[in-house]
PDB file of N, CA and C in Angstrom:
ATOM      1  N   MET R   9    -116.396 224.903 139.973  1.00 68.00           N
ATOM      2  CA  MET R   9    -115.759 226.156 139.603  1.00 68.00           C
ATOM      3  C   MET R   9    -114.229 225.990 139.521  1.00 68.00           C
ATOM      4  N   MET R  10    -113.648 225.271 140.480  1.00 78.00           N
ATOM      5  CA  MET R  10    -112.194 225.063 140.464  1.00 78.00           C
ATOM      6  C   MET R  10    -111.766 224.243 139.253  1.00 78.00           C
ATOM      7  N   LEU R  11    -112.574 223.284 138.859  1.00 77.00           N
ATOM      8  CA  LEU R  11    -112.254 222.456 137.701  1.00 77.00           C
ATOM      9  C   LEU R  11    -112.245 223.289 136.431  1.00 77.00           C
ATOM     10  N   ILE R  12    -113.171 224.199 136.299  1.00 74.00           N
ATOM     11  CA  ILE R  12    -113.218 225.065 135.113  1.00 74.00           C
ATOM     12  C   ILE R  12    -111.981 225.955 135.071  1.00 74.00           C
ATOM     13  N   ARG R  13    -111.595 226.520 136.203  1.00 74.00           N
ATOM     14  CA  ARG R  13    -110.382 227.341 136.248  1.00 74.00           C
ATOM     15  C   ARG R  13    -109.151 226.534 135.858  1.00 74.00           C
ATOM     16  N   LEU R  14    -109.065 225.334 136.360  1.00 70.00           N
ATOM     17  CA  LEU R  14    -107.931 224.468 136.046  1.00 70.00           C
ATOM     18  C   LEU R  14    -107.880 224.150 134.558  1.00 70.00           C
ATOM     19  N   ILE R  15    -109.010 223.837 133.978  1.00 68.00           N
ATOM     20  CA  ILE R  15    -109.065 223.517 132.548  1.00 68.00           C
ATOM     21  C   ILE R  15    -108.694 224.725 131.701  1.00 68.00           C
ATOM     22  N   LEU R  16    -109.109 225.915 132.116  1.00 69.00           N
ATOM     23  CA  LEU R  16    -108.799 227.120 131.346  1.00 69.00           C
ATOM     24  C   LEU R  16    -107.324 227.513 131.435  1.00 69.00           C
ATOM     25  N   THR R  17    -106.649 227.131 132.479  1.00 69.00           N
ATOM     26  CA  THR R  17    -105.236 227.497 132.608  1.00 69.00           C
ATOM     27  C   THR R  17    -104.287 226.477 131.991  1.00 69.00           C
ATOM     28  N   LEU R  18    -104.697 225.263 131.787  1.00 65.00           N
ATOM     29  CA  LEU R  18    -103.807 224.228 131.255  1.00 65.00           C
ATOM     30  C   LEU R  18    -103.262 224.524 129.861  1.00 65.00           C
ATOM     31  N   PRO R  19    -104.063 224.935 128.886  1.00 61.00           N
ATOM     32  CA  PRO R  19    -103.488 225.171 127.554  1.00 61.00           C
ATOM     33  C   PRO R  19    -102.405 226.245 127.539  1.00 61.00           C
ATOM     34  N   VAL R  20    -102.560 227.277 128.343  1.00 60.00           N
ATOM     35  CA  VAL R  20    -101.560 228.341 128.373  1.00 60.00           C
ATOM     36  C   VAL R  20    -100.243 227.816 128.927  1.00 60.00           C
ATOM     37  N   SER R  21    -100.291 227.121 130.042  1.00 63.00           N
ATOM     38  CA  SER R  21     -99.056 226.627 130.636  1.00 63.00           C
ATOM     39  C   SER R  21     -98.425 225.533 129.781  1.00 63.00           C
ATOM     40  N   THR R  22     -99.231 224.723 129.122  1.00 73.00           N
ATOM     41  CA  THR R  22     -98.697 223.687 128.245  1.00 73.00           C
ATOM     42  C   THR R  22     -98.014 224.309 127.033  1.00 73.00           C
ATOM     43  N   ALA R  23     -98.622 225.340 126.466  1.00 76.00           N
ATOM     44  CA  ALA R  23     -98.029 225.998 125.304  1.00 76.00           C
ATOM     45  C   ALA R  23     -96.707 226.664 125.672  1.00 76.00           C
ATOM     46  N   THR R  24     -96.656 227.275 126.839  1.00 78.00           N
ATOM     47  CA  THR R  24     -95.421 227.915 127.281  1.00 78.00           C
ATOM     48  C   THR R  24     -94.316 226.889 127.478  1.00 78.00           C
ATOM     49  N   THR R  25     -94.664 225.777 128.073  1.00 78.00           N
ATOM     50  CA  THR R  25     -93.679 224.716 128.292  1.00 78.00           C
ATOM     51  C   THR R  25     -93.195 224.138 126.978  1.00 78.00           C
ATOM     52  N   GLU R  26     -94.115 223.895 126.050  1.00 82.00           N
ATOM     53  CA  GLU R  26     -93.730 223.364 124.738  1.00 82.00           C
ATOM     54  C   GLU R  26     -92.835 224.344 123.997  1.00 82.00           C
ATOM     55  N   HIS R  27     -93.136 225.637 124.114  1.00 84.00           N
ATOM     56  CA  HIS R  27     -92.316 226.658 123.463  1.00 84.00           C
ATOM     57  C   HIS R  27     -90.902 226.665 124.047  1.00 84.00           C
ATOM     58  N   ALA R  28     -90.798 226.538 125.361  1.00 84.00           N
ATOM     59  CA  ALA R  28     -89.482 226.533 126.005  1.00 84.00           C
ATOM     60  C   ALA R  28     -88.672 225.303 125.599  1.00 84.00           C
ATOM     61  N   PHE R  29     -89.308 224.139 125.533  1.00 86.00           N
ATOM     62  CA  PHE R  29     -88.582 222.935 125.134  1.00 86.00           C
ATOM     63  C   PHE R  29     -88.197 222.977 123.654  1.00 86.00           C
ATOM     64  N   SER R  30     -89.033 223.576 122.816  1.00 89.00           N
ATOM     65  CA  SER R  30     -88.668 223.739 121.406  1.00 89.00           C
ATOM     66  C   SER R  30     -87.458 224.655 121.272  1.00 89.00           C
ATOM     67  N   ALA R  31     -87.441 225.719 122.056  1.00 89.00           N
ATOM     68  CA  ALA R  31     -86.297 226.633 122.031  1.00 89.00           C
ATOM     69  C   ALA R  31     -85.039 225.930 122.519  1.00 89.00           C
ATOM     70  N   MET R  32     -85.170 225.101 123.548  1.00 87.00           N
ATOM     71  CA  MET R  32     -84.004 224.383 124.063  1.00 87.00           C
ATOM     72  C   MET R  32     -83.465 223.409 123.026  1.00 87.00           C
ATOM     73  N   LYS R  33     -84.359 222.812 122.244  1.00 88.00           N
ATOM     74  CA  LYS R  33     -83.926 221.878 121.204  1.00 88.00           C
ATOM     75  C   LYS R  33     -83.097 222.600 120.141  1.00 88.00           C
ATOM     76  N   VAL R  34     -83.443 223.855 119.854  1.00 88.00           N
ATOM     77  CA  VAL R  34     -82.695 224.633 118.867  1.00 88.00           C
ATOM     78  C   VAL R  34     -81.364 225.107 119.447  1.00 88.00           C
ATOM     79  N   VAL R  35     -81.385 225.591 120.683  1.00 87.00           N
ATOM     80  CA  VAL R  35     -80.190 226.185 121.288  1.00 87.00           C
ATOM     81  C   VAL R  35     -79.185 225.129 121.727  1.00 87.00           C
ATOM     82  N   LYS R  36     -79.662 224.084 122.364  1.00 85.00           N
ATOM     83  CA  LYS R  36     -78.753 223.072 122.918  1.00 85.00           C
ATOM     84  C   LYS R  36     -78.572 221.944 121.908  1.00 85.00           C
ATOM     85  N   THR R  37     -77.597 222.103 121.052  1.00 82.00           N
ATOM     86  CA  THR R  37     -77.304 221.100 120.035  1.00 82.00           C
ATOM     87  C   THR R  37     -76.278 220.109 120.575  1.00 82.00           C
ATOM     88  N   ARG R  38     -75.934 219.148 119.762  1.00 79.00           N
ATOM     89  CA  ARG R  38     -74.943 218.146 120.168  1.00 79.00           C
ATOM     90  C   ARG R  38     -73.595 218.797 120.462  1.00 79.00           C
ATOM     91  N   LEU R  39     -73.243 219.824 119.700  1.00 75.00           N
ATOM     92  CA  LEU R  39     -71.965 220.496 119.911  1.00 75.00           C
ATOM     93  C   LEU R  39     -71.976 221.374 121.159  1.00 75.00           C
ATOM     94  N   ARG R  40     -73.158 221.803 121.584  1.00 79.00           N
ATOM     95  CA  ARG R  40     -73.280 222.647 122.777  1.00 79.00           C
ATOM     96  C   ARG R  40     -73.812 221.863 123.969  1.00 79.00           C
ATOM     97  N   ASN R  41     -73.613 220.600 124.001  1.00 81.00           N
ATOM     98  CA  ASN R  41     -74.198 219.744 125.024  1.00 81.00           C
ATOM     99  C   ASN R  41     -73.606 219.968 126.414  1.00 81.00           C
ATOM    100  N   LYS R  42     -72.409 220.487 126.512  1.00 81.00           N
ATOM    101  CA  LYS R  42     -71.734 220.639 127.804  1.00 81.00           C
ATOM    102  C   LYS R  42     -71.885 222.046 128.388  1.00 81.00           C
ATOM    103  N   MET R  43     -72.926 222.768 128.012  1.00 79.00           N
ATOM    104  CA  MET R  43     -73.132 224.123 128.506  1.00 79.00           C
ATOM    105  C   MET R  43     -73.446 224.135 129.993  1.00 79.00           C
ATOM    106  N   GLU R  44     -72.947 225.139 130.675  1.00 86.00           N
ATOM    107  CA  GLU R  44     -73.321 225.354 132.072  1.00 86.00           C
ATOM    108  C   GLU R  44     -74.770 225.846 132.118  1.00 86.00           C
ATOM    109  N   ASP R  45     -75.416 225.656 133.244  1.00 86.00           N
ATOM    110  CA  ASP R  45     -76.824 226.028 133.374  1.00 86.00           C
ATOM    111  C   ASP R  45     -77.062 227.517 133.175  1.00 86.00           C
ATOM    112  N   MET R  46     -76.187 228.357 133.722  1.00 88.00           N
ATOM    113  CA  MET R  46     -76.368 229.811 133.590  1.00 88.00           C
ATOM    114  C   MET R  46     -76.226 230.244 132.131  1.00 88.00           C
ATOM    115  N   PHE R  47     -75.238 229.689 131.429  1.00 88.00           N
ATOM    116  CA  PHE R  47     -75.034 230.050 130.031  1.00 88.00           C
ATOM    117  C   PHE R  47     -76.204 229.562 129.178  1.00 88.00           C
ATOM    118  N   LEU R  48     -76.692 228.360 129.448  1.00 88.00           N
ATOM    119  CA  LEU R  48     -77.851 227.837 128.727  1.00 88.00           C
ATOM    120  C   LEU R  48     -79.071 228.710 128.977  1.00 88.00           C
ATOM    121  N   ARG R  49     -79.272 229.114 130.226  1.00 90.00           N
ATOM    122  CA  ARG R  49     -80.403 229.975 130.560  1.00 90.00           C
ATOM    123  C   ARG R  49     -80.314 231.299 129.812  1.00 90.00           C
ATOM    124  N   ASP R  50     -79.115 231.896 129.755  1.00 89.00           N
ATOM    125  CA  ASP R  50     -78.934 233.160 129.054  1.00 89.00           C
ATOM    126  C   ASP R  50     -79.171 233.009 127.553  1.00 89.00           C
ATOM    127  N   CYS R  51     -78.668 231.926 126.968  1.00 88.00           N
ATOM    128  CA  CYS R  51     -78.886 231.675 125.536  1.00 88.00           C
ATOM    129  C   CYS R  51     -80.366 231.473 125.229  1.00 88.00           C
ATOM    130  N   LEU R  52     -81.056 230.736 126.092  1.00 90.00           N
ATOM    131  CA  LEU R  52     -82.490 230.519 125.891  1.00 90.00           C
ATOM    132  C   LEU R  52     -83.265 231.819 126.031  1.00 90.00           C
ATOM    133  N   LEU R  53     -82.885 232.649 126.975  1.00 89.00           N
ATOM    134  CA  LEU R  53     -83.565 233.925 127.166  1.00 89.00           C
ATOM    135  C   LEU R  53     -83.434 234.800 125.930  1.00 89.00           C
ATOM    136  N   ILE R  54     -82.238 234.864 125.372  1.00 88.00           N
ATOM    137  CA  ILE R  54     -82.026 235.661 124.159  1.00 88.00           C
ATOM    138  C   ILE R  54     -82.797 235.072 122.985  1.00 88.00           C
ATOM    139  N   TYR R  55     -82.814 233.741 122.861  1.00 90.00           N
ATOM    140  CA  TYR R  55     -83.525 233.100 121.754  1.00 90.00           C
ATOM    141  C   TYR R  55     -85.033 233.318 121.866  1.00 90.00           C
ATOM    142  N   ILE R  56     -85.585 233.154 123.067  1.00 89.00           N
ATOM    143  CA  ILE R  56     -87.033 233.284 123.244  1.00 89.00           C
ATOM    144  C   ILE R  56     -87.469 234.741 123.123  1.00 89.00           C
ATOM    145  N   GLU R  57     -86.686 235.653 123.652  1.00 88.00           N
ATOM    146  CA  GLU R  57     -87.026 237.081 123.619  1.00 88.00           C
ATOM    147  C   GLU R  57     -86.264 237.798 122.511  1.00 88.00           C
ATOM    148  N   LYS R  58     -86.188 237.205 121.337  1.00 88.00           N
ATOM    149  CA  LYS R  58     -85.376 237.776 120.258  1.00 88.00           C
ATOM    150  C   LYS R  58     -85.890 239.119 119.763  1.00 88.00           C
ATOM    151  N   GLU R  59     -87.193 239.390 119.920  1.00 88.00           N
ATOM    152  CA  GLU R  59     -87.719 240.695 119.504  1.00 88.00           C
ATOM    153  C   GLU R  59     -87.109 241.808 120.346  1.00 88.00           C
ATOM    154  N   ILE R  60     -86.897 241.547 121.620  1.00 86.00           N
ATOM    155  CA  ILE R  60     -86.277 242.533 122.504  1.00 86.00           C
ATOM    156  C   ILE R  60     -84.780 242.611 122.226  1.00 86.00           C
ATOM    157  N   ALA R  61     -84.146 241.476 121.998  1.00 84.00           N
ATOM    158  CA  ALA R  61     -82.697 241.430 121.797  1.00 84.00           C
ATOM    159  C   ALA R  61     -82.271 242.113 120.503  1.00 84.00           C
ATOM    160  N   VAL R  62     -83.156 242.192 119.521  1.00 86.00           N
ATOM    161  CA  VAL R  62     -82.814 242.843 118.254  1.00 86.00           C
ATOM    162  C   VAL R  62     -82.508 244.321 118.482  1.00 86.00           C
ATOM    163  N   GLY R  63     -83.150 244.927 119.467  1.00 87.00           N
ATOM    164  CA  GLY R  63     -82.951 246.346 119.739  1.00 87.00           C
ATOM    165  C   GLY R  63     -81.637 246.681 120.420  1.00 87.00           C
ATOM    166  N   PHE R  64     -80.877 245.695 120.858  1.00 86.00           N
ATOM    167  CA  PHE R  64     -79.610 245.959 121.536  1.00 86.00           C
ATOM    168  C   PHE R  64     -78.529 246.294 120.526  1.00 86.00           C
ATOM    169  N   SER R  65     -77.753 247.289 120.840  1.00 89.00           N
ATOM    170  CA  SER R  65     -76.635 247.682 119.994  1.00 89.00           C
ATOM    171  C   SER R  65     -75.397 246.875 120.381  1.00 89.00           C
ATOM    172  N   THR R  66     -74.672 246.397 119.394  1.00 89.00           N
ATOM    173  CA  THR R  66     -73.451 245.640 119.659  1.00 89.00           C
ATOM    174  C   THR R  66     -72.426 246.506 120.381  1.00 89.00           C
ATOM    175  N   ASP R  67     -72.333 247.765 119.981  1.00 93.00           N
ATOM    176  CA  ASP R  67     -71.383 248.672 120.629  1.00 93.00           C
ATOM    177  C   ASP R  67     -71.736 248.891 122.096  1.00 93.00           C
ATOM    178  N   ALA R  68     -73.021 248.997 122.409  1.00 90.00           N
ATOM    179  CA  ALA R  68     -73.442 249.178 123.800  1.00 90.00           C
ATOM    180  C   ALA R  68     -73.106 247.948 124.638  1.00 90.00           C
ATOM    181  N   ILE R  69     -73.259 246.766 124.062  1.00 87.00           N
ATOM    182  CA  ILE R  69     -72.927 245.530 124.775  1.00 87.00           C
ATOM    183  C   ILE R  69     -71.424 245.456 125.040  1.00 87.00           C
ATOM    184  N   ILE R  70     -70.622 245.815 124.050  1.00 90.00           N
ATOM    185  CA  ILE R  70     -69.165 245.799 124.214  1.00 90.00           C
ATOM    186  C   ILE R  70     -68.736 246.819 125.263  1.00 90.00           C
ATOM    187  N   ASP R  71     -69.331 248.022 125.227  1.00 91.00           N
ATOM    188  CA  ASP R  71     -69.000 249.040 126.227  1.00 91.00           C
ATOM    189  C   ASP R  71     -69.363 248.575 127.633  1.00 91.00           C
ATOM    190  N   GLU R  72     -70.519 247.941 127.788  1.00 88.00           N
ATOM    191  CA  GLU R  72     -70.936 247.422 129.092  1.00 88.00           C
ATOM    192  C   GLU R  72     -69.971 246.340 129.576  1.00 88.00           C
ATOM    193  N   PHE R  73     -69.542 245.484 128.673  1.00 87.00           N
ATOM    194  CA  PHE R  73     -68.589 244.428 129.026  1.00 87.00           C
ATOM    195  C   PHE R  73     -67.253 245.016 129.461  1.00 87.00           C
ATOM    196  N   ASN R  74     -66.812 246.058 128.772  1.00 88.00           N
ATOM    197  CA  ASN R  74     -65.522 246.676 129.098  1.00 88.00           C
ATOM    198  C   ASN R  74     -65.537 247.390 130.442  1.00 88.00           C
ATOM    199  N   THR R  75     -66.687 247.858 130.893  1.00 89.00           N
ATOM    200  CA  THR R  75     -66.757 248.589 132.157  1.00 89.00           C
ATOM    201  C   THR R  75     -66.936 247.677 133.366  1.00 89.00           C
ATOM    202  N   THR R  76     -67.218 246.399 133.153  1.00 84.00           N
ATOM    203  CA  THR R  76     -67.426 245.500 134.291  1.00 84.00           C
ATOM    204  C   THR R  76     -66.095 244.989 134.828  1.00 84.00           C
ATOM    205  N   ASP R  77     -66.107 244.674 136.112  1.00 79.00           N
ATOM    206  CA  ASP R  77     -64.934 244.098 136.764  1.00 79.00           C
ATOM    207  C   ASP R  77     -64.923 242.603 136.481  1.00 79.00           C
ATOM    208  N   ARG R  78     -63.850 242.116 135.862  1.00 73.00           N
ATOM    209  CA  ARG R  78     -63.811 240.715 135.450  1.00 73.00           C
ATOM    210  C   ARG R  78     -62.803 239.906 136.253  1.00 73.00           C
ATOM    211  N   ARG R  79     -62.582 240.265 137.470  1.00 74.00           N
ATOM    212  CA  ARG R  79     -61.663 239.473 138.282  1.00 74.00           C
ATOM    213  C   ARG R  79     -62.280 238.134 138.620  1.00 74.00           C
ATOM    214  N   VAL R  80     -61.448 237.123 138.610  1.00 70.00           N
ATOM    215  CA  VAL R  80     -61.911 235.776 138.927  1.00 70.00           C
ATOM    216  C   VAL R  80     -61.609 235.499 140.390  1.00 70.00           C
ATOM    217  N   ASP R  81     -62.619 235.060 141.129  1.00 72.00           N
ATOM    218  CA  ASP R  81     -62.429 234.696 142.530  1.00 72.00           C
ATOM    219  C   ASP R  81     -62.175 233.203 142.624  1.00 72.00           C
ATOM    220  N   PHE R  82     -60.980 232.840 143.031  1.00 73.00           N
ATOM    221  CA  PHE R  82     -60.664 231.438 143.259  1.00 73.00           C
ATOM    222  C   PHE R  82     -60.851 231.155 144.740  1.00 73.00           C
ATOM    223  N   GLU R  83     -61.774 230.287 145.044  1.00 68.00           N
ATOM    224  CA  GLU R  83     -62.064 230.008 146.451  1.00 68.00           C
ATOM    225  C   GLU R  83     -61.391 228.761 146.926  1.00 68.00           C
TER     226      GLU R  83
END
């Protein structure tokens, strides 16, 4: 029974992993090779979830950016 469960879950996880690596190949080009991990993660999230990102208004994003505190903490 455990073997059948394992076999049934492998294609889903493999497809998800392949999709993520394909997205990374598109997002992380030679010119963007020095990206920080957080920025790469954010770019990949937007690329993979582009159906959701299409609904965002540019003006709403700019307004949200303007209302945030952007002080830099130097430790």
